[in-house]
Amino acid sequence: ITGSNGKTTTARMTAAIAQHSGRSVSQNRTGSNMLQGVTSVAVNFADVFGRLDSNVLLFEIDEGTIPLAVPEIEPDVIVITNIFRDQLDRYGELYSVAKALNKMLESLPESSTILLNGNDPQVASFGQNAKARRLFFGLETTEVGTPVPEQSADIIRCIHCQEDLLYEVAYLSHLGLYRCPNCAYTLPKLDIAATSVKLAPDGEGPTQVTMRTPAGELEFAIPLPGIHNVYNAAAAIGASLAAGFGLDHVAAAMSSMRPAFGRLEKIPAGDRSIYLAFVKNPTSFNLVLRLVAQHAGEKHMMLVASNTVVDGEDFSWLWDIDLEEIAPQVLDVVCSGSKAEEIAMRLKYAEVPTDRITVIHEREAALDAALKNVGPGGTLYIMASYTPTHELRRIMQRRGWVKHFWEE
């Protein structure tokens, strides 16, 4: 399972479906998705003789790493969730990532299955010359979404002729029901499609879904908020179908889902509560902001970002975040990390009053200050990039608020 966003939750949903259908699963559940994380699956789950006891190997793999990993793994099924602008200094521009992924898919044998997000104009074009079978998943409803993509959308023009795409509905960034008025490029027929989606109005879930599949229609609830989790569920169901798991236990598997590490997880912090969200690009940040904005009341916030090599040194995407949408709800905000001053500047441009913005670089001091702002019984919303998310969670683990992420 690869792509810019949604890998970890899609992998966990797929594992849950497999386990509910009686399979034993080995996976890199902690989200370590580079080559060392892939290797660790074999090491951690093998016995002393190097034998794996599982009958399902499930890998979440970074989109820049997967072309190197696939020749070694020889997978039966590959899922591509989406492609968004992410870590430009590491990956290069969007089309170079797409080119590498497409080349990798075209090297697969006929026995493999490729599962692609049909609502993504770039991803849907992958594998046209591949020997492997292609299946498409996505949404196919007008109950949710907007008339046009958000301003930070990455692909707004046809990938074949560069004409502006027309959308019947845009669900998330550039994902939607699209067509090109010039060359007639349009989304493919979806094999796995969410035909009805009812999102919880409070931004917390559950989400009610009707899903069309080749094996029949499914109805189930996802106890996780947001349209992105409908995509994750559709991808997991498609992967399970392609792998032959069967779909009899999808509803039970979905009902067992809880937020993965840093995926807007709710953490009891003594007499306060914390929502912790890992955000790494405009799409994920804007999605979290919209969900948080649906929560009742004004918001105590903490925004933390670093631009290390691991996080991505390019931080220009900060200016594509729609902070203006939540600015009127911000009571106070603590900025931390190596890019704390730039976050504070961005908040000022979003017209958050400067007397509500505090810059504290040291993580634990910043967390304590933010929690002090909240007061007993209150809620703190933390949005953090990769390294700060791990740093903050280690602090919370020491305080007994969370388990080690590999234990969850």
Short mmCIF file of N, CA, C and O in Angstrom, two decimals, residues 344 347-348 351-358:
data_model
loop_
_atom_site.label_atom_id
_atom_site.label_comp_id
_atom_site.label_asym_id
_atom_site.label_seq_id
_atom_site.Cartn_x
_atom_site.Cartn_y
_atom_site.Cartn_z
N ALA A 344 3.94 31.34 13.20
CA ALA A 344 3.37 32.53 13.83
C ALA A 344 3.07 33.61 12.79
O ALA A 344 2.02 34.28 12.84
N LEU A 347 -0.04 32.64 10.87
CA LEU A 347 -1.24 32.90 11.68
C LEU A 347 -1.59 34.39 11.68
O LEU A 347 -2.77 34.76 11.62
N LYS A 348 -0.56 35.22 11.73
CA LYS A 348 -0.80 36.67 11.68
C LYS A 348 -1.46 37.05 10.36
O LYS A 348 -2.40 37.86 10.33
N GLU A 351 -4.98 36.56 10.19
CA GLU A 351 -5.68 37.52 11.05
C GLU A 351 -6.05 36.94 12.41
O GLU A 351 -7.05 37.32 13.02
N VAL A 352 -5.20 36.02 12.90
CA VAL A 352 -5.27 35.64 14.30
C VAL A 352 -4.56 36.75 15.08
O VAL A 352 -3.40 37.07 14.77
N PRO A 353 -5.21 37.37 16.06
CA PRO A 353 -4.57 38.47 16.80
C PRO A 353 -3.23 38.04 17.40
O PRO A 353 -3.10 36.94 17.94
N THR A 354 -2.23 38.91 17.30
CA THR A 354 -0.88 38.54 17.73
C THR A 354 -0.80 38.29 19.24
O THR A 354 0.08 37.54 19.68
N ASP A 355 -1.71 38.87 20.02
CA ASP A 355 -1.67 38.62 21.46
C ASP A 355 -2.19 37.23 21.82
O ASP A 355 -2.12 36.82 22.98
N ARG A 356 -2.69 36.49 20.82
CA ARG A 356 -3.13 35.11 21.04
C ARG A 356 -2.07 34.10 20.58
O ARG A 356 -2.29 32.89 20.69
N ILE A 357 -0.97 34.59 20.03
CA ILE A 357 0.06 33.72 19.47
C ILE A 357 1.31 33.77 20.36
O ILE A 357 1.81 34.84 20.69
N THR A 358 1.81 32.59 20.75
CA THR A 358 3.02 32.48 21.55
C THR A 358 4.01 31.55 20.85
O THR A 358 3.60 30.52 20.31
#
